[in-house]
């Protein structure tokens, strides 16, 4: 699929190459703006087949990316030079470009990606040094590269978000004779079939529509409705895939949401709306807080943050398959998984519950369950995802242990069972009294409603209350081991929020356990 950058040799001399990655927009794109001030620009996206064969990539993610690339190509074409797309290893694509017409400089945003992109960027940096090509990288989020310690991080984040939005270039010099190149389909990339009928569409125009509808109306009940998967689908921002793929910049979302909040009146209803937008603003801050963890310690994608939690769990393919397809016999868990399979999105609380059930009740390794979820999330952001997988599975050593009770979560957030009935058609005729616990139905009722457990719908694959209790004891047993608290203190110093209020050493362990016990009393039977 590799091809020369152009069909004819360009005569305008060395070009400023803007390498688009997960920043698929023209607005508030500082590398594009700065490159345009230094000479003719080659806007380039490299489709990397090796990346798309990684175990955390999927066709649903590529389709969102592809739609965003098509939209970006139109936007750049209006400026004068459409997006150029090539397939292959990025250093090889740039090597061909450099031989053809010369590269004056390379411009891009910093990226906190998975381990594959980290290694790719190291290779590219070596290539650029070898050819004496300056590679200018600009921060895209509130993440600080080569951060020594967390003190003052929140203040720096606020400063980054307050910066003036970079305008689009006034125009780009057309590069005559340059073939833009095709944008391959998922099938052409040989990606596994991945039907996702409810997936959000990609592209900046789509992102702006979603942002406008959220700020104009949907955010009104954000705070009240973000926890239930039924209401969250409407009242959450739904901006996460657009932030992950960069069709919108985080800076513009922060600034526009704050403008909206300050523009509301002092009426009681508007004050509630202001609180919802304030809650949303806090989530935008946490977005970068978690990405910073992976930026500062890339190994947390693969290795437990706290070493004493390593190799705690063992693989169990049948359990993993049942959980991954929504056939655990726990209706609310299965409904959440099947919803995610069909839409590519799930609200935060339910994401946390899926990881918790996999890690505790099913005792599955966090990396295995995490890879499955990474492929399903259209908005997969490695820094957030792997930090959360470790946090929810108890391997960070510094976060409260939270073992979700799947029955309680279902009753709290889907009391009438509408979400379960929508995503589990085999349970639609089950009476409400049994819906959250179908295993309590007697055989005659099962026959009458056409839902024979073990045939139409599985019995629970584990004794989940006993499994949760066992997991709690094993995790706390680790935390009581000699040396655990000292290592946790070091992790807290490196990665913990300075607003968390977590105490250190012995008092930290005691306070954390008390807080967790209170949480467990709410979430465990």
Tab-separated table of C-alpha atoms in Angstrom, residues 39-462:
chain	number	residue	atom	x	y	z
A	39	UNK	CA	6.861	27.877	4.300
A	40	UNK	CA	4.788	25.518	2.108
A	41	UNK	CA	3.074	22.831	4.181
A	42	UNK	CA	2.642	19.149	3.456
A	43	UNK	CA	-0.247	17.996	5.706
A	44	UNK	CA	0.373	14.268	6.166
A	45	UNK	CA	-1.411	11.373	7.827
A	46	UNK	CA	0.304	7.990	7.826
A	47	UNK	CA	-1.917	4.921	8.092
A	48	UNK	CA	0.252	2.465	9.987
A	49	UNK	CA	-1.010	-1.105	9.381
A	50	UNK	CA	1.195	-2.445	12.177
A	51	UNK	CA	-0.536	-0.121	14.649
A	52	UNK	CA	-3.958	-1.316	13.549
A	53	UNK	CA	-2.933	-4.922	14.185
A	54	UNK	CA	-2.123	-4.188	17.837
A	55	UNK	CA	-4.351	-5.984	20.402
A	56	UNK	CA	-5.923	-2.714	21.603
A	57	UNK	CA	-6.973	-1.540	18.104
A	58	UNK	CA	-10.199	-2.321	16.274
A	59	UNK	CA	-12.161	-1.664	13.113
A	60	UNK	CA	-14.700	0.500	14.962
A	61	UNK	CA	-11.892	2.823	16.024
A	62	UNK	CA	-10.510	2.943	12.486
A	63	UNK	CA	-13.934	3.758	11.009
A	64	UNK	CA	-14.272	6.733	13.364
A	65	UNK	CA	-10.726	7.786	12.468
A	66	UNK	CA	-11.416	7.331	8.737
A	67	UNK	CA	-14.521	9.527	8.862
A	68	UNK	CA	-12.479	12.143	10.710
A	69	UNK	CA	-9.751	11.982	8.057
A	70	UNK	CA	-12.284	12.510	5.274
A	71	UNK	CA	-13.633	15.558	7.096
A	72	UNK	CA	-10.107	16.857	7.740
A	73	UNK	CA	-9.196	16.447	4.078
A	74	UNK	CA	-12.137	18.680	3.100
A	75	UNK	CA	-11.150	21.317	5.659
A	76	UNK	CA	-7.549	21.393	4.457
A	77	UNK	CA	-8.678	21.479	0.842
A	78	UNK	CA	-10.639	24.641	1.576
A	79	UNK	CA	-7.398	26.157	2.901
A	80	UNK	CA	-5.637	25.273	-0.336
A	81	UNK	CA	-3.917	21.902	0.178
A	82	UNK	CA	-5.830	18.675	0.973
A	83	UNK	CA	-4.591	16.080	3.421
A	84	UNK	CA	-2.062	13.628	1.985
A	85	UNK	CA	-2.503	10.034	3.188
A	86	UNK	CA	0.093	7.292	2.882
A	87	UNK	CA	0.328	3.775	4.310
A	88	UNK	CA	3.385	2.217	5.908
A	89	UNK	CA	5.917	2.915	8.658
A	90	UNK	CA	6.089	6.641	9.252
A	91	UNK	CA	9.877	6.900	9.102
A	92	UNK	CA	9.875	5.130	5.723
A	93	UNK	CA	7.166	7.447	4.375
A	94	UNK	CA	9.148	10.476	5.543
A	95	UNK	CA	12.373	9.037	4.135
A	96	UNK	CA	10.777	8.877	0.672
A	97	UNK	CA	9.425	12.401	1.065
A	98	UNK	CA	12.817	13.711	2.121
A	99	UNK	CA	14.505	12.160	-0.896
A	100	UNK	CA	11.886	13.555	-3.278
A	101	UNK	CA	11.724	17.181	-2.233
A	102	UNK	CA	13.428	17.626	1.139
A	103	UNK	CA	11.880	18.197	4.553
A	104	UNK	CA	12.647	21.534	6.175
A	105	UNK	CA	11.028	20.578	9.503
A	106	UNK	CA	8.547	18.161	11.015
A	107	UNK	CA	5.626	19.450	13.110
A	108	UNK	CA	3.206	17.488	15.282
A	109	UNK	CA	1.442	17.348	18.620
A	110	UNK	CA	2.886	15.376	21.508
A	111	UNK	CA	1.167	12.043	21.972
A	112	UNK	CA	0.723	9.893	25.052
A	113	UNK	CA	-0.246	6.706	23.278
A	114	UNK	CA	0.205	3.010	23.821
A	115	UNK	CA	3.544	1.235	23.983
A	116	UNK	CA	3.631	0.760	20.213
A	117	UNK	CA	3.329	4.486	19.460
A	118	UNK	CA	5.902	5.250	22.167
A	119	UNK	CA	8.434	2.954	20.465
A	120	UNK	CA	7.474	4.374	17.062
A	121	UNK	CA	8.141	7.922	18.241
A	122	UNK	CA	11.562	6.913	19.573
A	123	UNK	CA	12.431	5.468	16.151
A	124	UNK	CA	11.205	8.592	14.408
A	125	UNK	CA	13.186	10.875	16.729
A	126	UNK	CA	16.331	8.898	15.884
A	127	UNK	CA	15.543	9.190	12.158
A	128	UNK	CA	15.035	12.958	12.440
A	129	UNK	CA	18.352	13.389	14.286
A	130	UNK	CA	20.127	11.299	11.668
A	131	UNK	CA	18.846	13.611	8.907
A	132	UNK	CA	19.293	16.828	10.923
A	133	UNK	CA	15.547	17.537	10.645
A	134	UNK	CA	14.032	19.527	13.487
A	135	UNK	CA	10.936	17.874	14.959
A	136	UNK	CA	8.733	20.470	16.686
A	137	UNK	CA	6.176	18.936	19.071
A	138	UNK	CA	3.449	20.944	20.781
A	139	UNK	CA	1.418	19.838	23.818
A	140	UNK	CA	-2.145	18.932	22.913
A	141	UNK	CA	-3.587	18.341	26.399
A	142	UNK	CA	-2.671	19.530	29.868
A	143	UNK	CA	-0.040	16.784	30.084
A	144	UNK	CA	3.554	17.729	30.897
A	145	UNK	CA	6.331	15.738	29.228
A	146	UNK	CA	9.365	14.827	31.379
A	147	UNK	CA	7.490	15.853	34.517
A	148	UNK	CA	9.720	15.491	37.573
A	149	UNK	CA	7.024	15.783	40.260
A	150	UNK	CA	3.326	16.619	40.525
A	151	UNK	CA	3.551	19.773	42.626
A	152	UNK	CA	1.878	22.639	40.767
A	153	UNK	CA	0.467	20.366	38.047
A	154	UNK	CA	-3.116	21.641	38.373
A	155	UNK	CA	-1.949	25.260	38.085
A	156	UNK	CA	-0.019	24.460	34.916
A	157	UNK	CA	-3.074	22.685	33.513
A	158	UNK	CA	-5.196	25.777	34.088
A	159	UNK	CA	-2.598	27.919	32.352
A	160	UNK	CA	-2.541	25.600	29.352
A	161	UNK	CA	-6.330	25.593	29.075
A	162	UNK	CA	-6.464	29.408	29.273
A	163	UNK	CA	-4.183	29.920	26.271
A	164	UNK	CA	-5.692	31.632	23.247
A	165	UNK	CA	-7.057	29.196	20.690
A	166	UNK	CA	-4.815	28.943	17.652
A	167	UNK	CA	-6.652	30.111	14.510
A	168	UNK	CA	-6.615	28.156	11.292
A	169	UNK	CA	-3.963	29.274	8.793
A	170	UNK	CA	-5.305	31.912	6.413
A	171	UNK	CA	-4.315	29.675	3.485
A	172	UNK	CA	-1.984	26.850	2.505
A	173	UNK	CA	0.162	26.846	-0.610
A	174	UNK	CA	-1.212	24.258	-3.081
A	175	UNK	CA	1.320	21.531	-3.836
A	176	UNK	CA	0.833	20.941	-7.563
A	177	UNK	CA	1.093	17.360	-8.779
A	178	UNK	CA	0.760	15.875	-5.290
A	179	UNK	CA	-1.520	12.832	-5.183
A	180	UNK	CA	-3.585	13.006	-1.942
A	181	UNK	CA	-3.886	9.220	-1.861
A	182	UNK	CA	-6.775	6.987	-0.834
A	183	UNK	CA	-7.981	6.508	2.729
A	184	UNK	CA	-8.318	2.729	3.079
A	185	UNK	CA	-11.356	0.924	4.437
A	186	UNK	CA	-11.217	-1.404	7.428
A	187	UNK	CA	-11.441	-4.322	5.037
A	188	UNK	CA	-8.474	-3.009	3.021
A	189	UNK	CA	-6.511	-2.784	6.272
A	190	UNK	CA	-7.478	-6.424	6.892
A	191	UNK	CA	-9.098	-5.612	10.228
A	192	UNK	CA	-11.330	-8.146	11.911
A	193	UNK	CA	-15.072	-7.591	11.279
A	194	UNK	CA	-16.387	-5.399	14.075
A	195	UNK	CA	-20.074	-4.523	13.685
A	196	UNK	CA	-21.007	-1.521	15.816
A	197	UNK	CA	-24.383	-0.217	14.567
A	198	UNK	CA	-24.742	2.434	17.282
A	199	UNK	CA	-21.281	3.934	16.908
A	200	UNK	CA	-20.853	7.714	16.933
A	201	UNK	CA	-19.704	9.262	13.679
A	202	UNK	CA	-16.280	10.848	13.316
A	203	UNK	CA	-15.259	14.255	11.997
A	204	UNK	CA	-14.986	17.783	13.330
A	205	UNK	CA	-18.394	18.800	12.045
A	206	UNK	CA	-19.935	15.922	13.995
A	207	UNK	CA	-17.915	16.896	17.064
A	208	UNK	CA	-19.064	20.510	16.932
A	209	UNK	CA	-22.687	19.391	16.645
A	210	UNK	CA	-22.294	17.155	19.709
A	211	UNK	CA	-20.609	19.962	21.668
A	212	UNK	CA	-23.282	22.474	20.712
A	213	UNK	CA	-26.147	20.170	21.699
A	214	UNK	CA	-24.473	19.402	25.028
A	215	UNK	CA	-23.854	23.016	25.987
A	216	UNK	CA	-27.201	24.238	24.679
A	217	UNK	CA	-29.403	21.649	26.372
A	218	UNK	CA	-28.122	18.165	27.207
A	219	UNK	CA	-25.753	19.318	29.979
A	220	UNK	CA	-28.712	20.611	31.974
A	221	UNK	CA	-29.060	17.249	33.784
A	222	UNK	CA	-25.484	16.049	33.451
A	223	UNK	CA	-24.830	15.826	37.190
A	224	UNK	CA	-28.093	14.033	37.933
A	225	UNK	CA	-28.020	11.580	35.038
A	226	UNK	CA	-24.389	10.639	34.371
A	227	UNK	CA	-24.446	7.448	36.481
A	228	UNK	CA	-27.261	5.476	34.831
A	229	UNK	CA	-26.437	3.956	31.443
A	230	UNK	CA	-29.947	4.791	30.247
A	231	UNK	CA	-29.869	8.507	31.033
A	232	UNK	CA	-26.128	8.995	30.543
A	233	UNK	CA	-26.375	8.156	26.854
A	234	UNK	CA	-28.219	11.474	26.425
A	235	UNK	CA	-27.044	13.674	29.300
A	236	UNK	CA	-23.306	12.901	29.190
A	237	UNK	CA	-21.333	15.052	26.801
A	238	UNK	CA	-20.531	12.196	24.346
A	239	UNK	CA	-17.435	14.213	23.425
A	240	UNK	CA	-14.931	11.543	24.462
A	241	UNK	CA	-14.258	10.052	20.989
A	242	UNK	CA	-13.832	13.543	19.548
A	243	UNK	CA	-11.313	14.404	22.268
A	244	UNK	CA	-9.513	11.075	21.856
A	245	UNK	CA	-9.159	11.495	18.090
A	246	UNK	CA	-8.637	15.241	18.284
A	247	UNK	CA	-11.482	16.458	16.097
A	248	UNK	CA	-12.033	18.910	18.964
A	249	UNK	CA	-9.308	20.341	21.164
A	250	UNK	CA	-9.595	19.993	24.914
A	251	UNK	CA	-8.775	23.692	25.244
A	252	UNK	CA	-11.747	24.799	23.154
A	253	UNK	CA	-14.104	22.465	25.044
A	254	UNK	CA	-12.920	23.841	28.394
A	255	UNK	CA	-13.252	27.451	27.276
A	256	UNK	CA	-16.660	27.048	25.627
A	257	UNK	CA	-18.114	25.120	28.561
A	258	UNK	CA	-16.889	27.786	30.997
A	259	UNK	CA	-18.372	30.527	28.821
A	260	UNK	CA	-21.658	28.673	28.858
A	261	UNK	CA	-21.571	28.301	32.640
A	262	UNK	CA	-20.867	31.973	33.287
A	263	UNK	CA	-23.599	32.969	30.827
A	264	UNK	CA	-26.346	31.238	32.810
A	265	UNK	CA	-28.598	33.258	35.098
A	266	UNK	CA	-29.006	33.124	38.887
A	267	UNK	CA	-32.374	31.385	38.654
A	268	UNK	CA	-32.540	28.143	40.685
A	269	UNK	CA	-32.760	25.952	37.574
A	270	UNK	CA	-29.758	27.681	36.027
A	271	UNK	CA	-27.753	27.360	39.236
A	272	UNK	CA	-28.328	23.606	39.078
A	273	UNK	CA	-27.215	23.721	35.447
A	274	UNK	CA	-24.076	25.617	36.496
A	275	UNK	CA	-23.279	22.861	38.997
A	276	UNK	CA	-23.626	20.269	36.249
A	277	UNK	CA	-21.210	22.177	34.042
A	278	UNK	CA	-18.822	22.567	36.961
A	279	UNK	CA	-18.899	18.793	37.424
A	280	UNK	CA	-18.169	18.384	33.717
A	281	UNK	CA	-15.249	20.823	34.016
A	282	UNK	CA	-13.790	18.705	36.814
A	283	UNK	CA	-13.970	15.636	34.579
A	284	UNK	CA	-11.985	17.464	31.913
A	285	UNK	CA	-9.290	18.109	34.506
A	286	UNK	CA	-9.237	14.431	35.511
A	287	UNK	CA	-8.937	13.499	31.830
A	288	UNK	CA	-5.392	14.884	31.786
A	289	UNK	CA	-4.608	13.785	35.346
A	290	UNK	CA	-4.911	10.149	34.294
A	291	UNK	CA	-3.087	10.566	30.970
A	292	UNK	CA	-0.211	12.129	32.924
A	293	UNK	CA	0.237	8.829	34.776
A	294	UNK	CA	0.975	6.944	31.562
A	295	UNK	CA	3.148	9.792	30.279
A	296	UNK	CA	5.232	9.629	33.452
A	297	UNK	CA	5.347	5.822	33.633
A	298	UNK	CA	4.652	4.115	30.279
A	299	UNK	CA	5.079	0.661	31.824
A	300	UNK	CA	1.732	0.902	33.635
A	301	UNK	CA	0.097	-0.233	30.381
A	302	UNK	CA	1.742	-3.630	30.922
A	303	UNK	CA	2.882	-3.920	34.525
A	304	UNK	CA	1.105	-3.442	37.834
A	305	UNK	CA	1.833	-0.047	39.342
A	306	UNK	CA	2.378	-1.614	42.763
A	307	UNK	CA	4.816	-4.521	42.299
A	308	UNK	CA	3.372	-6.582	45.161
A	309	UNK	CA	0.103	-6.933	43.219
A	310	UNK	CA	1.845	-8.550	40.213
A	311	UNK	CA	0.626	-11.947	39.001
A	312	UNK	CA	-2.218	-11.847	41.480
A	313	UNK	CA	-4.765	-13.329	39.070
A	314	UNK	CA	-4.722	-16.185	36.566
A	315	UNK	CA	-6.144	-16.464	33.052
A	316	UNK	CA	-9.500	-18.207	32.694
A	317	UNK	CA	-10.548	-18.189	28.998
A	318	UNK	CA	-14.137	-19.455	29.532
A	319	UNK	CA	-14.840	-16.788	32.157
A	320	UNK	CA	-13.226	-14.104	30.012
A	321	UNK	CA	-15.325	-15.152	26.999
A	322	UNK	CA	-18.563	-15.119	29.018
A	323	UNK	CA	-17.815	-11.658	30.386
A	324	UNK	CA	-16.642	-10.329	27.008
A	325	UNK	CA	-19.837	-11.364	25.207
A	326	UNK	CA	-22.328	-10.482	27.947
A	327	UNK	CA	-23.150	-14.014	29.139
A	328	UNK	CA	-22.100	-14.031	32.800
A	329	UNK	CA	-25.630	-14.650	34.093
A	330	UNK	CA	-25.544	-11.263	35.870
A	331	UNK	CA	-28.188	-9.292	33.925
A	332	UNK	CA	-27.031	-5.729	34.516
A	333	UNK	CA	-23.400	-6.614	33.790
A	334	UNK	CA	-24.379	-8.445	30.606
A	335	UNK	CA	-26.637	-5.601	29.465
A	336	UNK	CA	-23.806	-3.099	29.892
A	337	UNK	CA	-21.408	-5.282	27.920
A	338	UNK	CA	-23.845	-5.876	25.078
A	339	UNK	CA	-24.658	-2.174	24.921
A	340	UNK	CA	-20.934	-1.447	24.651
A	341	UNK	CA	-20.519	-4.054	21.922
A	342	UNK	CA	-23.277	-2.401	19.884
A	343	UNK	CA	-22.459	1.280	20.462
A	344	UNK	CA	-18.757	1.593	21.298
A	345	UNK	CA	-19.564	3.763	24.315
A	346	UNK	CA	-20.581	3.338	27.955
A	347	UNK	CA	-20.779	5.778	30.831
A	348	UNK	CA	-17.941	5.927	33.334
A	349	UNK	CA	-19.618	4.207	36.297
A	350	UNK	CA	-20.587	1.211	34.189
A	351	UNK	CA	-17.090	0.993	32.691
A	352	UNK	CA	-15.741	0.845	36.226
A	353	UNK	CA	-18.291	-1.837	37.147
A	354	UNK	CA	-17.304	-4.020	34.180
A	355	UNK	CA	-13.630	-3.848	35.190
A	356	UNK	CA	-14.479	-4.467	38.835
A	357	UNK	CA	-16.593	-7.551	38.120
A	358	UNK	CA	-13.908	-8.933	35.799
A	359	UNK	CA	-11.170	-8.289	38.356
A	360	UNK	CA	-12.883	-9.336	41.583
A	361	UNK	CA	-15.922	-11.572	41.098
A	362	UNK	CA	-14.331	-13.317	38.072
A	363	UNK	CA	-10.727	-12.811	39.256
A	364	UNK	CA	-9.430	-12.147	35.741
A	365	UNK	CA	-6.125	-10.367	35.014
A	366	UNK	CA	-6.697	-6.648	34.428
A	367	UNK	CA	-4.580	-6.647	31.267
A	368	UNK	CA	-6.741	-9.312	29.584
A	369	UNK	CA	-10.072	-7.672	30.393
A	370	UNK	CA	-8.556	-4.269	29.658
A	371	UNK	CA	-7.539	-5.239	26.127
A	372	UNK	CA	-11.068	-6.395	25.328
A	373	UNK	CA	-12.542	-3.121	26.563
A	374	UNK	CA	-9.867	-1.085	24.759
A	375	UNK	CA	-10.963	-2.601	21.445
A	376	UNK	CA	-14.616	-1.890	22.150
A	377	UNK	CA	-14.183	1.753	23.179
A	378	UNK	CA	-14.302	4.051	20.158
A	379	UNK	CA	-12.962	6.716	22.534
A	380	UNK	CA	-10.056	4.546	23.717
A	381	UNK	CA	-7.459	6.834	25.282
A	382	UNK	CA	-4.533	4.707	26.538
A	383	UNK	CA	-3.554	6.998	29.414
A	384	UNK	CA	-7.050	7.088	30.861
A	385	UNK	CA	-7.882	3.485	30.058
A	386	UNK	CA	-4.905	1.728	31.592
A	387	UNK	CA	-4.796	3.999	34.624
A	388	UNK	CA	-8.454	3.206	35.250
A	389	UNK	CA	-8.044	-0.530	34.655
A	390	UNK	CA	-5.333	-0.650	37.288
A	391	UNK	CA	-7.231	1.590	39.685
A	392	UNK	CA	-10.465	-0.399	39.435
A	393	UNK	CA	-8.673	-3.734	39.820
A	394	UNK	CA	-6.725	-2.713	42.930
A	395	UNK	CA	-3.198	-2.851	41.491
A	396	UNK	CA	-2.161	0.778	42.040
A	397	UNK	CA	-1.724	0.337	45.786
A	398	UNK	CA	-2.930	3.898	46.448
A	399	UNK	CA	-6.621	3.932	45.523
A	400	UNK	CA	-9.600	2.863	47.558
A	401	UNK	CA	-10.551	-0.748	46.867
A	402	UNK	CA	-13.984	-0.664	45.319
A	403	UNK	CA	-15.726	-3.951	44.609
A	404	UNK	CA	-18.963	-3.220	42.796
A	405	UNK	CA	-22.053	-5.197	43.728
A	406	UNK	CA	-23.613	-5.867	40.288
A	407	UNK	CA	-27.068	-6.496	41.748
A	408	UNK	CA	-27.066	-3.233	43.687
A	409	UNK	CA	-25.773	-1.313	40.666
A	410	UNK	CA	-28.628	-2.667	38.566
A	411	UNK	CA	-31.265	-1.820	41.152
A	412	UNK	CA	-29.805	1.651	41.687
A	413	UNK	CA	-29.423	2.592	38.029
A	414	UNK	CA	-32.008	0.480	36.205
A	415	UNK	CA	-34.693	-0.100	38.817
A	416	UNK	CA	-37.458	-0.721	36.267
A	417	UNK	CA	-35.227	-2.943	34.162
A	418	UNK	CA	-35.687	-0.993	30.936
A	419	UNK	CA	-31.977	-1.075	30.119
A	420	UNK	CA	-31.764	-4.819	30.818
A	421	UNK	CA	-34.822	-5.589	28.691
A	422	UNK	CA	-33.448	-3.518	25.820
A	423	UNK	CA	-30.100	-5.310	25.628
A	424	UNK	CA	-31.046	-8.799	26.844
A	425	UNK	CA	-33.992	-9.850	24.655
A	426	UNK	CA	-34.024	-13.307	26.269
A	427	UNK	CA	-35.157	-11.658	29.534
A	428	UNK	CA	-37.843	-9.369	28.124
A	429	UNK	CA	-40.728	-11.527	29.323
A	430	UNK	CA	-39.276	-12.123	32.785
A	431	UNK	CA	-41.423	-10.497	35.522
A	432	UNK	CA	-39.888	-7.420	37.131
A	433	UNK	CA	-39.568	-9.143	40.493
A	434	UNK	CA	-37.118	-11.622	38.962
A	435	UNK	CA	-35.455	-9.493	36.303
A	436	UNK	CA	-32.361	-8.488	38.251
A	437	UNK	CA	-32.063	-11.978	39.795
A	438	UNK	CA	-33.465	-14.442	37.250
A	439	UNK	CA	-31.833	-17.339	39.109
A	440	UNK	CA	-34.531	-16.932	41.770
A	441	UNK	CA	-37.272	-17.991	39.311
A	442	UNK	CA	-38.713	-21.450	39.923
A	443	UNK	CA	-38.719	-23.898	36.980
A	444	UNK	CA	-42.431	-23.454	36.331
A	445	UNK	CA	-42.042	-19.672	35.977
A	446	UNK	CA	-39.076	-20.152	33.688
A	447	UNK	CA	-41.159	-22.371	31.417
A	448	UNK	CA	-44.106	-19.990	31.490
A	449	UNK	CA	-42.076	-16.905	30.455
A	450	UNK	CA	-39.932	-18.804	27.945
A	451	UNK	CA	-36.616	-18.238	29.716
A	452	UNK	CA	-35.137	-21.513	30.938
A	453	UNK	CA	-31.943	-20.736	32.793
A	454	UNK	CA	-28.959	-22.585	31.455
A	455	UNK	CA	-30.587	-22.628	28.017
A	456	UNK	CA	-32.133	-19.259	27.129
A	457	UNK	CA	-29.925	-17.364	29.544
A	458	UNK	CA	-27.015	-18.605	31.688
A	459	UNK	CA	-27.011	-19.083	35.394
A	460	UNK	CA	-24.356	-16.920	37.110
A	461	UNK	CA	-20.984	-18.355	36.156
A	462	UNK	CA	-19.677	-17.749	39.703
